[in-house]
Amino acid sequence: MIPDQLHPLVSHLVQSTLFASMAGLLALILRRNRAQIRYCLWLAASIKFCIPFSLLVAAGNHLAWRTTPKAAPLVASHPVAEIAQSVLISVFPTAAPAPTPSGPDTLWAVCCAIWAIGFAIVAFSWWRRWRQMRGALRAAKPLSVLDEIQVVSSPAFIEPGVFGIRRPVLLMPDGVVDQLTAPQLEAILAHELCHIRRSDNLAAAIHMVVEALFWFYPVVWWLGARLMQERERACDEEVLHLGNAPEVYAEGILRICELYLKSPLPCVAGVTGANLKKRVEQIMSNRIAHALNGRKKLLLAGAGVVAVSVPILVGTMNASTPRFDVASIKLCNDVPGNKWGAGAAYSPGRMNTGCLPLAAEDSTGLIQRAYVRFADGRAHKFGLLHITGGPEWVHSDLYSIEATAAGKPAIELMQGPMLQALLEERFALRIHRGVRPSPVYALTLADGASRLKPFVQGDCVPTPAMPPLPELQPGQRYCRSIITRGPGVDAEGASLGEFAQLLSVFLDRPVIDKSGLTGRFNIHLEFSADDATPGMPPAPDPNRPPIFTAIHDQLGLRLQAATGPVESIVIDHVERPSAN
């Protein structure tokens, strides 16, 4: 089970892996073109690990906020569009600050400790090798072979390589001038100058940071190998392009390999890196790398546009909901006689929530209302989610929100997406949905046949989730779907899944329908409130059975304690509201 705090990291790794996969596909398509192009693709994939797409999502969010009309409709009303949007948003979540854990989490602490140990090992390894190169540089003496860069000769038994990023120095082993012929030395120097012109040490240092940060992820090490391979191949192509003979250049590289050790650091660009056998074969074949034609240039441009525009588009989709023009949030705790929902009033373009807590298990809580009951701008009669995390005041403090919006948006839109945006802005609210194995009640068939009364079409008219209720024809009535004060439950024309959701409102754990029964039923249940029904006012009635007995005897069903997947809303971060 992944700790909640790791969800943003997992999302970032998925994004970066998809990006690297796209780079790999392009590199395969461009395998006959210049290595420099493929090198840039792999470098972009490496840099992506340092840049979360949430930055571009945030940019799209801001762009949409600037350009979207106030009364814009909800995005993705078509089923296919809804599926596409849900997939995109799962891969490119909205920008959010790092979640703040609400309490100690042992697994999270263990993960952090393991990462820190791995990071320290990798960083220490790089540092120790850097010290080795630094020592070789201190012992070096100036060598006059090039005018455009400082060249030094070192007694260290290391191949020629470029050391440094801002002020690169070409480090040559003692005696190398005598070990190579003049044409071989010229080709080797041309290779090292190519590394300097391309700033290869800087690119390698960036990827070393990526490897240290994401040492646990094999993809970054695979990327490093691809970078090294294409880096050396690009310099080989440049050396041959300058007119150096392939056989002379290949002999020079093999002579260096025979006499000296490979550079210990990727950010000290040498001459013997990557797959040496493959490099020599490619050098000797001296195949001419093709320049990009118009079609491949268009392909690269299109890939770049997609990589940047998709997260921006997601941000735009997430921000396309109209916002309130004016919103006032007041604390009700000190108001005499305040009650939940007191003073609530709704009309198109105007909303007064009355005094409500942020988090409550029933539909009156602001979070429950914004993210569950009206989450998509439509009213849903059934469905409540357990809310975890956050400080105690999110359950105890009552707030009244009065807000107005131009364009008279629908009441459902104001209580859903528009209220979400307001809570995220004024309360700095950040949440996510999680599914965990939790204690539940499984609603199953008891021994024998059920006593459920099937619903007959026309018995009653399904009740809309939101008023006003349309006027009915003579002889018609609306179906009842309520929790009564009896206590009891009346659910006409309800499926057993909807009945299970009603039971979840007042029972001490969620209810999951495991009966296997389909269709709709007219359900009437009467029971006595007890410790198993904390959502009901305590009113023991000796004339009525407890909830478990009532469900068995009256409906032919059974509630069994079990463990099952339960979706919940987790508060990652919340603050008391900002000033009006």
Coordinates of C-alpha atoms in Angstrom, one line a residue:
M1 CA 0.0 0.0 0.0
I2 CA 1.4 3.4 -1.1
P3 CA 1.5 6.0 1.7
D4 CA -0.7 9.0 0.9
Q5 CA 2.3 11.3 0.9
L6 CA 3.9 9.4 -2.0
H7 CA 1.0 9.9 -4.4
P8 CA 2.5 13.1 -5.9
L9 CA 5.8 11.3 -6.4
V10 CA 4.2 8.3 -8.1
S11 CA 2.3 10.7 -10.4
H12 CA 5.5 12.6 -11.2
L13 CA 7.3 9.3 -12.0
V14 CA 4.4 8.2 -14.3
Q15 CA 4.6 11.5 -16.1
S16 CA 8.3 11.4 -16.5
T17 CA 8.3 7.7 -17.7
L18 CA 5.7 8.5 -20.3
F19 CA 7.8 11.4 -21.5
A20 CA 10.9 9.2 -21.7
S21 CA 8.9 6.6 -23.6
M22 CA 7.9 9.3 -26.1
A23 CA 11.6 10.3 -26.4
G24 CA 12.6 6.7 -26.9
L25 CA 10.0 6.3 -29.7
L26 CA 11.3 9.4 -31.4
A27 CA 14.9 8.3 -31.0
L28 CA 14.0 5.0 -32.7
I29 CA 12.3 6.8 -35.6
L30 CA 15.4 9.1 -36.0
R31 CA 18.0 6.3 -35.6
R32 CA 19.5 7.1 -39.0
N33 CA 19.7 10.8 -38.4
R34 CA 22.4 12.7 -36.5
A35 CA 23.2 11.5 -33.0
Q36 CA 23.0 15.1 -31.7
I37 CA 19.2 15.0 -32.2
R38 CA 18.8 11.8 -30.2
Y39 CA 21.1 13.1 -27.5
C40 CA 18.8 16.2 -27.1
L41 CA 15.8 13.9 -26.9
W42 CA 17.3 11.9 -24.0
L43 CA 18.5 15.0 -22.3
A44 CA 15.0 16.4 -22.4
A45 CA 13.7 13.2 -20.9
S46 CA 16.3 13.5 -18.1
I47 CA 15.5 17.2 -17.4
K48 CA 11.8 16.2 -17.2
F49 CA 12.5 14.4 -13.9
C50 CA 13.4 17.7 -12.4
I51 CA 10.4 19.6 -13.7
P52 CA 6.9 18.4 -12.7
F53 CA 4.2 18.9 -15.2
S54 CA 2.1 20.5 -12.4
L55 CA 3.9 23.7 -13.2
L56 CA 2.4 23.7 -16.7
V57 CA -0.9 22.6 -15.3
A58 CA -0.9 25.6 -13.0
A59 CA -0.1 27.8 -16.0
G60 CA -3.1 26.4 -17.9
N61 CA -5.2 27.0 -14.8
H62 CA -4.1 30.6 -14.7
L63 CA -4.7 31.0 -18.4
A64 CA -8.2 29.6 -18.2
W65 CA -9.0 31.8 -15.2
R66 CA -8.0 34.9 -17.3
T67 CA -9.8 33.9 -20.5
T68 CA -12.8 31.7 -19.6
P69 CA -16.2 33.4 -19.5
K70 CA -17.8 33.5 -16.0
A71 CA -20.7 31.3 -17.1
A72 CA -18.7 28.7 -18.9
P73 CA -20.3 25.3 -19.0
L74 CA -18.6 22.3 -17.4
V75 CA -16.0 20.6 -19.6
A76 CA -16.4 17.1 -20.9
S77 CA -20.1 16.7 -20.8
H78 CA -19.8 14.0 -23.5
P79 CA -19.1 10.5 -22.1
V80 CA -16.0 10.0 -24.3
A81 CA -14.7 13.4 -23.2
E82 CA -15.4 12.6 -19.6
I83 CA -13.3 9.4 -19.9
A84 CA -10.4 11.3 -21.6
Q85 CA -10.5 14.1 -19.0
S86 CA -10.4 11.6 -16.1
V87 CA -7.4 9.8 -17.6
L88 CA -5.5 13.1 -18.3
I89 CA -6.2 14.4 -14.8
S90 CA -5.0 11.2 -13.2
V91 CA -1.7 11.5 -15.0
F92 CA -1.4 15.3 -14.8
P93 CA -3.0 16.3 -11.5
T94 CA -3.6 19.9 -10.6
A95 CA -0.8 21.9 -9.1
A96 CA -0.8 21.7 -5.3
P97 CA 1.6 22.3 -2.6
A98 CA 3.3 19.3 -1.0
P99 CA 0.8 17.6 1.3
T100 CA 1.2 18.1 5.0
P101 CA 0.8 14.8 6.9
S102 CA -1.8 15.1 9.6
G103 CA 0.1 12.7 11.9
P104 CA 3.1 10.4 12.2
D105 CA 3.2 7.7 9.5
T106 CA 5.6 4.9 10.1
L107 CA 5.7 3.7 6.5
W108 CA 6.2 7.2 5.2
A109 CA 9.1 7.7 7.7
V110 CA 10.7 4.5 6.6
C111 CA 10.5 5.4 3.0
C112 CA 12.1 8.8 3.7
A113 CA 14.9 7.1 5.6
I114 CA 15.6 4.6 2.9
W115 CA 15.6 7.4 0.2
A116 CA 18.0 9.5 2.4
I117 CA 20.4 6.6 2.8
G118 CA 20.4 5.9 -1.0
F119 CA 20.8 9.6 -1.8
A120 CA 23.8 9.9 0.6
I121 CA 25.5 6.8 -0.9
V122 CA 25.2 8.0 -4.5
A123 CA 26.2 11.6 -3.6
F124 CA 29.2 10.3 -1.6
S125 CA 30.2 8.2 -4.6
W126 CA 30.1 11.2 -6.9
W127 CA 32.0 13.3 -4.4
R128 CA 34.7 10.8 -3.9
R129 CA 35.3 10.5 -7.6
W130 CA 35.3 14.3 -8.0
R131 CA 38.0 14.5 -5.3
Q132 CA 40.0 12.0 -7.3
M133 CA 39.8 14.2 -10.4
R134 CA 40.5 17.3 -8.4
G135 CA 43.7 15.7 -7.1
A136 CA 44.8 14.8 -10.6
L137 CA 44.2 18.4 -11.7
R138 CA 46.3 19.8 -8.7
A139 CA 49.2 17.6 -9.8
A140 CA 49.0 18.7 -13.4
K141 CA 51.3 21.0 -15.3
P142 CA 50.5 23.3 -18.3
L143 CA 50.7 21.7 -21.7
S144 CA 50.9 23.8 -24.9
V145 CA 48.9 22.0 -27.5
L146 CA 45.9 24.2 -28.0
D147 CA 45.3 27.9 -28.0
E148 CA 41.5 28.0 -27.4
I149 CA 41.5 26.1 -24.1
Q150 CA 43.7 25.5 -21.1
V151 CA 45.4 22.1 -21.4
V152 CA 47.3 20.5 -18.5
S153 CA 49.3 17.3 -18.2
S154 CA 48.8 15.1 -15.2
P155 CA 50.6 12.0 -13.8
A156 CA 47.3 10.4 -13.1
F157 CA 46.7 7.3 -15.1
I158 CA 43.4 8.6 -16.6
E159 CA 42.3 9.1 -20.2
P160 CA 42.1 12.6 -21.7
G161 CA 39.0 14.4 -20.4
V162 CA 37.4 17.8 -19.9
F163 CA 37.2 18.8 -16.3
G164 CA 34.9 21.7 -15.1
I165 CA 31.8 23.4 -16.3
R166 CA 32.2 27.2 -16.1
R167 CA 35.9 27.2 -16.9
P168 CA 36.7 23.8 -18.5
V169 CA 40.2 22.4 -18.5
L170 CA 41.4 19.7 -20.8
L171 CA 43.3 17.1 -18.6
M172 CA 45.8 15.0 -20.5
P173 CA 47.8 12.2 -19.0
D174 CA 51.6 12.5 -19.0
G175 CA 53.3 11.1 -22.1
V176 CA 50.1 10.9 -24.2
V177 CA 51.6 13.2 -26.9
D178 CA 54.4 10.6 -27.3
Q179 CA 52.1 7.6 -27.4
L180 CA 49.9 8.9 -30.3
T181 CA 50.7 9.9 -33.8
A182 CA 50.1 13.5 -34.8
P183 CA 46.9 12.6 -36.7
Q184 CA 45.6 10.5 -33.8
L185 CA 46.3 13.2 -31.3
E186 CA 44.5 15.8 -33.5
A187 CA 41.5 13.6 -33.8
I188 CA 41.4 13.0 -30.0
L189 CA 41.7 16.7 -29.3
A190 CA 38.9 17.4 -31.8
H191 CA 36.7 15.0 -29.8
E192 CA 37.4 16.8 -26.5
L193 CA 36.8 20.3 -28.1
C194 CA 33.5 19.0 -29.3
H195 CA 32.5 18.1 -25.7
I196 CA 33.4 21.7 -24.7
R197 CA 31.4 23.4 -27.4
R198 CA 28.4 21.3 -26.6
S199 CA 28.6 21.9 -22.8
D200 CA 28.4 18.1 -22.3
N201 CA 29.8 18.4 -18.8
L202 CA 26.8 20.6 -17.7
A203 CA 24.3 18.2 -19.2
A204 CA 26.0 15.2 -17.5
A205 CA 26.0 17.1 -14.1
I206 CA 22.3 17.7 -14.5
H207 CA 21.7 14.0 -15.0
M208 CA 23.9 13.1 -12.1
V209 CA 21.6 15.2 -9.9
V210 CA 18.6 13.2 -11.4
E211 CA 20.3 9.9 -10.6
A212 CA 21.1 11.0 -7.0
L213 CA 17.5 12.2 -6.4
F214 CA 15.8 9.2 -8.1
W215 CA 18.4 6.6 -7.4
F216 CA 15.7 4.0 -6.7
Y217 CA 14.1 4.3 -10.2
P218 CA 15.9 2.2 -12.9
V219 CA 14.6 4.4 -15.7
V220 CA 17.0 7.2 -14.8
W221 CA 20.0 4.9 -14.9
W222 CA 18.8 3.6 -18.3
L223 CA 18.5 7.2 -19.4
G224 CA 22.1 7.9 -18.3
A225 CA 23.4 5.1 -20.5
R226 CA 21.5 6.4 -23.5
L227 CA 22.8 9.9 -22.9
M228 CA 26.4 8.6 -22.7
Q229 CA 26.0 6.6 -25.9
E230 CA 24.5 9.4 -28.0
R231 CA 26.9 12.0 -26.5
E232 CA 30.0 10.1 -27.7
R233 CA 28.4 9.2 -31.0
A234 CA 27.6 12.9 -31.6
C235 CA 31.2 13.8 -31.0
D236 CA 32.4 11.0 -33.2
E237 CA 30.3 12.3 -36.0
E238 CA 31.7 15.8 -35.5
V239 CA 35.3 14.5 -35.6
L240 CA 34.7 12.7 -38.8
H241 CA 32.8 15.7 -40.3
L242 CA 36.0 17.8 -39.7
G243 CA 37.9 15.5 -42.1
N244 CA 39.7 13.1 -39.8
A245 CA 40.3 9.7 -41.2
P246 CA 38.1 7.0 -39.6
E247 CA 40.9 4.5 -39.2
V248 CA 43.2 7.0 -37.6
Y249 CA 40.5 8.2 -35.2
A250 CA 39.5 4.6 -34.2
E251 CA 43.2 3.6 -33.7
G252 CA 43.7 6.7 -31.5
I253 CA 40.7 5.7 -29.3
L254 CA 41.9 2.1 -29.0
R255 CA 45.4 3.3 -28.1
I256 CA 43.9 5.5 -25.3
C257 CA 41.9 2.5 -24.0
E258 CA 45.0 0.4 -24.0
L259 CA 47.1 2.8 -22.0
Y260 CA 44.8 4.7 -19.7
L261 CA 41.8 4.3 -17.4
K262 CA 38.4 5.5 -18.2
S263 CA 37.3 8.8 -16.6
P264 CA 35.5 8.1 -13.3
L265 CA 32.9 10.8 -13.6
P266 CA 30.2 11.2 -16.3
C267 CA 30.6 15.0 -16.0
V268 CA 34.3 14.7 -17.0
A269 CA 33.8 14.1 -20.7
G270 CA 36.5 11.7 -22.0
V271 CA 37.0 9.8 -25.2
T272 CA 36.4 6.2 -24.3
G273 CA 32.8 6.3 -23.0
A274 CA 29.8 4.3 -24.1
N275 CA 29.9 0.9 -25.9
L276 CA 33.4 1.0 -27.4
K277 CA 33.0 -1.9 -29.8
K278 CA 29.9 -0.4 -31.3
R279 CA 31.5 3.0 -31.5
V280 CA 34.5 1.7 -33.4
E281 CA 32.3 -0.2 -35.8
Q282 CA 30.3 3.0 -36.5
I283 CA 33.4 5.0 -36.9
M284 CA 34.9 2.6 -39.3
S285 CA 31.7 2.3 -41.3
N286 CA 31.7 6.1 -41.5
R287 CA 28.0 6.1 -42.4
I288 CA 26.7 9.6 -43.2
A289 CA 24.0 10.6 -40.8
H290 CA 21.1 12.1 -42.7
A291 CA 19.8 15.6 -41.9
L292 CA 16.2 15.9 -40.8
N293 CA 13.8 16.2 -43.7
G294 CA 10.7 18.3 -43.5
R295 CA 8.5 15.5 -42.3
K296 CA 10.7 14.6 -39.3
K297 CA 11.1 18.2 -38.4
L298 CA 7.3 18.5 -38.3
L299 CA 7.2 15.3 -36.1
L300 CA 9.7 16.7 -33.6
A301 CA 7.8 20.1 -33.5
G302 CA 4.5 18.3 -33.0
A303 CA 5.9 16.2 -30.2
G304 CA 7.2 19.3 -28.4
V305 CA 3.9 21.0 -28.8
V306 CA 2.0 18.0 -27.4
A307 CA 4.4 17.7 -24.4
V308 CA 3.9 21.3 -23.4
S309 CA 0.2 21.8 -24.5
V310 CA -1.3 18.6 -22.9
P311 CA -0.6 19.6 -19.2
I312 CA -1.6 23.2 -20.0
L313 CA -4.9 21.9 -21.6
V314 CA -5.5 19.9 -18.4
G315 CA -5.0 23.0 -16.3
T316 CA -7.5 24.8 -18.6
M317 CA -10.0 22.0 -18.2
N318 CA -9.7 22.0 -14.4
A319 CA -10.1 25.8 -14.3
S320 CA -13.0 26.2 -16.8
T321 CA -15.6 26.4 -14.1
P322 CA -16.9 29.9 -13.3
R323 CA -15.9 31.5 -10.0
F324 CA -17.7 33.6 -7.5
D325 CA -17.3 37.3 -7.9
V326 CA -17.8 38.1 -4.3
A327 CA -17.6 35.7 -1.3
S328 CA -17.8 36.4 2.4
I329 CA -16.9 33.7 5.0
K330 CA -17.9 34.2 8.6
L331 CA -17.2 32.1 11.7
C332 CA -20.5 31.1 13.4
N333 CA -19.1 29.8 16.6
D334 CA -19.9 32.9 18.6
V335 CA -23.3 33.6 16.9
P336 CA -26.1 33.1 19.5
G337 CA -28.3 30.2 18.6
N338 CA -26.3 29.1 15.6
K339 CA -27.4 25.8 14.1
W340 CA -26.2 23.7 11.3
G341 CA -27.5 25.1 8.1
A342 CA -29.3 28.0 9.8
G343 CA -30.0 30.8 7.3
A344 CA -29.2 28.7 4.2
A345 CA -30.6 30.1 1.0
Y346 CA -29.8 29.2 -2.7
S347 CA -30.9 30.7 -6.0
P348 CA -29.1 30.9 -9.4
G349 CA -26.1 33.2 -8.9
R350 CA -26.5 33.5 -5.1
M351 CA -25.5 31.1 -2.3
N352 CA -25.7 31.2 1.4
T353 CA -24.6 27.9 3.0
G354 CA -25.8 28.8 6.5
C355 CA -23.5 27.7 9.4
L356 CA -21.7 24.5 8.4
P357 CA -18.5 22.7 9.3
L358 CA -15.8 22.0 6.7
A359 CA -15.9 18.2 7.4
A360 CA -19.0 16.3 8.4
E361 CA -20.0 12.7 7.6
D362 CA -23.4 13.7 6.3
S363 CA -24.2 15.9 3.3
T364 CA -24.3 19.1 5.3
G365 CA -20.5 19.4 5.5
L366 CA -18.9 21.8 3.0
I367 CA -16.3 19.3 1.8
Q368 CA -18.9 16.6 1.5
R369 CA -21.1 18.9 -0.4
A370 CA -18.5 20.3 -2.8
Y371 CA -16.5 17.2 -3.6
V372 CA -19.1 14.4 -3.3
R373 CA -22.8 15.4 -3.6
F374 CA -22.3 18.1 -6.2
A375 CA -18.7 17.3 -7.3
D376 CA -19.4 17.4 -11.0
G377 CA -22.0 20.2 -11.0
R378 CA -24.9 17.8 -10.7
A379 CA -26.8 16.7 -7.7
H380 CA -26.5 13.1 -6.4
K381 CA -29.0 11.8 -3.9
F382 CA -26.8 9.0 -2.7
G383 CA -23.1 8.6 -1.8
L384 CA -21.1 9.9 1.1
L385 CA -17.4 9.5 1.7
H386 CA -15.5 9.3 5.0
I387 CA -13.3 12.3 5.6
T388 CA -9.9 11.9 7.4
G389 CA -7.0 14.2 8.2
G390 CA -6.9 17.8 9.0
P391 CA -7.0 19.6 12.4
E392 CA -9.9 19.2 14.9
W393 CA -11.4 22.6 14.0
V394 CA -12.5 21.3 10.5
H395 CA -15.1 19.2 12.4
S396 CA -16.0 21.6 15.2
D397 CA -15.9 25.2 13.7
L398 CA -19.0 26.3 11.8
Y399 CA -18.7 28.7 8.9
S400 CA -21.3 30.6 6.9
I401 CA -20.4 31.4 3.2
E402 CA -22.3 34.0 1.3
A403 CA -21.3 34.4 -2.3
T404 CA -22.6 35.8 -5.6
A405 CA -21.6 35.1 -9.2
A406 CA -22.4 36.8 -12.5
G407 CA -24.3 34.9 -15.1
K408 CA -26.6 33.2 -12.6
P409 CA -24.9 29.8 -12.6
A410 CA -27.0 26.8 -11.5
I411 CA -27.3 26.0 -7.8
E412 CA -25.6 22.6 -8.3
L413 CA -22.7 24.3 -10.0
M414 CA -22.2 26.7 -7.2
Q415 CA -22.3 24.0 -4.5
G416 CA -19.9 21.8 -6.4
P417 CA -17.1 23.0 -8.6
M418 CA -17.5 26.7 -7.7
L419 CA -17.5 25.8 -4.0
Q420 CA -14.4 23.6 -4.5
A421 CA -12.5 26.6 -6.0
L422 CA -13.6 28.8 -3.2
L423 CA -12.5 26.3 -0.5
E424 CA -9.1 25.8 -2.2
E425 CA -8.5 29.5 -2.5
R426 CA -9.8 30.8 0.9
F427 CA -9.0 27.8 3.1
A428 CA -5.9 26.7 1.1
L429 CA -7.7 23.3 1.0
R430 CA -5.9 20.4 -0.7
I431 CA -7.4 16.9 -0.7
H432 CA -7.2 13.6 -2.5
R433 CA -9.3 10.5 -2.7
G434 CA -7.8 7.3 -1.4
V435 CA -9.0 3.7 -1.3
R436 CA -7.9 1.6 1.7
P437 CA -9.0 -1.7 3.2
S438 CA -11.2 -0.7 6.1
P439 CA -13.8 -2.3 8.4
V440 CA -17.1 -2.4 6.6
Y441 CA -20.5 -4.2 6.8
A442 CA -21.2 -6.5 3.9
L443 CA -24.9 -6.5 3.0
T444 CA -25.7 -10.1 2.0
L445 CA -28.6 -12.4 1.6
A446 CA -29.7 -14.2 4.7
D447 CA -30.6 -17.9 4.7
G448 CA -33.5 -18.4 2.4
A449 CA -35.2 -16.0 0.0
S450 CA -35.2 -12.2 0.6
R451 CA -38.3 -10.4 1.8
L452 CA -37.7 -7.4 -0.5
K453 CA -40.7 -6.0 -2.3
P454 CA -39.9 -5.4 -6.0
F455 CA -40.5 -2.0 -7.3
V456 CA -43.2 -1.8 -10.0
Q457 CA -42.7 0.9 -12.6
G458 CA -45.3 3.6 -12.2
D459 CA -45.8 3.0 -8.4
C460 CA -44.1 6.4 -7.9
V461 CA -42.0 8.9 -9.7
P462 CA -38.2 9.1 -8.9
T463 CA -37.5 12.2 -6.8
P464 CA -35.1 14.7 -8.3
A465 CA -31.9 15.2 -6.3
M466 CA -32.5 19.0 -6.0
P467 CA -35.6 21.1 -5.7
P468 CA -37.8 22.6 -7.1
L469 CA -39.8 19.5 -7.7
P470 CA -41.7 19.4 -11.0
E471 CA -45.5 19.3 -10.7
L472 CA -46.8 15.8 -11.1
Q473 CA -49.8 14.5 -13.1
P474 CA -53.0 13.6 -11.2
G475 CA -52.5 10.3 -9.3
Q476 CA -48.7 10.5 -9.4
R477 CA -46.5 10.8 -6.3
Y478 CA -42.8 11.0 -5.7
C479 CA -40.8 8.0 -4.4
R480 CA -39.7 8.3 -0.8
S481 CA -36.0 7.9 -0.1
I482 CA -35.4 9.1 3.4
I483 CA -34.1 8.3 6.8
T484 CA -37.0 8.7 9.2
R485 CA -36.8 9.8 12.8
G486 CA -38.7 6.6 13.8
P487 CA -35.9 5.6 13.4
G488 CA -36.1 3.8 10.1
V489 CA -35.5 3.9 6.3
D490 CA -37.9 4.4 3.5
A491 CA -36.4 3.8 0.1
E492 CA -38.9 3.3 -2.8
G493 CA -37.5 2.4 -6.2
A494 CA -34.0 2.0 -4.8
S495 CA -31.3 -0.5 -5.7
L496 CA -29.6 -2.4 -2.9
G497 CA -26.4 -0.4 -3.6
E498 CA -28.4 2.9 -2.9
F499 CA -29.9 1.3 0.2
A500 CA -26.4 0.4 1.4
Q501 CA -25.3 4.0 1.0
L502 CA -28.3 5.1 3.1
L503 CA -27.3 2.7 5.8
S504 CA -23.7 4.0 5.7
V505 CA -25.0 7.5 6.8
F506 CA -25.9 6.4 10.3
L507 CA -24.1 3.1 10.9
D508 CA -20.7 3.0 12.6
R509 CA -18.9 1.8 9.4
P510 CA -19.6 1.9 5.6
V511 CA -21.9 -0.7 4.1
I512 CA -21.0 -2.5 0.8
D513 CA -23.7 -4.3 -1.2
K514 CA -22.6 -8.0 -1.6
S515 CA -26.1 -9.4 -2.1
G516 CA -25.8 -10.0 -5.8
L517 CA -29.4 -8.8 -6.2
T518 CA -30.1 -6.5 -9.1
G519 CA -33.2 -4.4 -9.8
R520 CA -35.1 -2.0 -7.7
F521 CA -37.1 -2.5 -4.6
N522 CA -39.5 -0.7 -2.2
I523 CA -37.7 -1.0 1.1
H524 CA -39.3 -0.1 4.5
L525 CA -37.2 -0.7 7.6
E526 CA -37.9 0.0 11.3
F527 CA -35.4 -0.5 14.1
S528 CA -34.2 0.8 17.4
A529 CA -31.1 3.1 17.6
D530 CA -28.2 1.8 19.6
D531 CA -24.4 2.0 19.6
A532 CA -24.2 0.5 16.1
T533 CA -26.1 3.6 14.7
P534 CA -24.1 6.6 16.0
G535 CA -25.6 8.7 13.1
M536 CA -29.1 8.4 14.7
P537 CA -30.2 10.2 17.9
P538 CA -30.2 7.8 20.8
A539 CA -33.8 6.6 21.2
P540 CA -33.9 3.0 22.4
D541 CA -37.4 1.6 21.6
P542 CA -38.2 -1.8 23.3
N543 CA -40.9 -2.4 20.8
R544 CA -38.4 -2.3 17.9
P545 CA -35.5 -4.6 17.2
P546 CA -31.8 -3.5 16.8
I547 CA -30.7 -2.7 13.3
F548 CA -29.1 -6.1 12.6
T549 CA -32.1 -8.0 13.7
A550 CA -34.4 -5.7 11.8
I551 CA -32.6 -6.1 8.5
H552 CA -32.6 -9.9 8.9
D553 CA -36.2 -10.3 10.0
Q554 CA -37.9 -7.6 7.9
L555 CA -35.8 -7.7 4.7
G556 CA -34.2 -11.2 4.6
L557 CA -30.8 -9.6 4.5
R558 CA -27.8 -9.7 6.8
L559 CA -25.1 -7.2 7.8
Q560 CA -21.8 -9.0 8.4
A561 CA -18.6 -7.4 9.7
A562 CA -15.9 -7.6 7.1
T563 CA -12.9 -5.7 5.6
G564 CA -13.3 -4.1 2.2
P565 CA -12.1 -1.3 0.0
V566 CA -13.4 2.0 1.2
E567 CA -13.0 5.3 -0.7
S568 CA -12.4 8.3 1.5
I569 CA -11.4 11.9 1.2
V570 CA -8.1 12.7 2.8
I571 CA -7.3 16.3 3.8
D572 CA -3.7 17.0 2.9
H573 CA -3.6 20.7 3.9
V574 CA -6.1 23.2 5.2
E575 CA -5.8 26.6 6.9
R576 CA -8.3 28.9 8.5
P577 CA -10.0 31.1 5.9
S578 CA -8.3 34.2 4.6
A579 CA -9.8 37.6 5.2
N580 CA -12.8 38.7 3.3

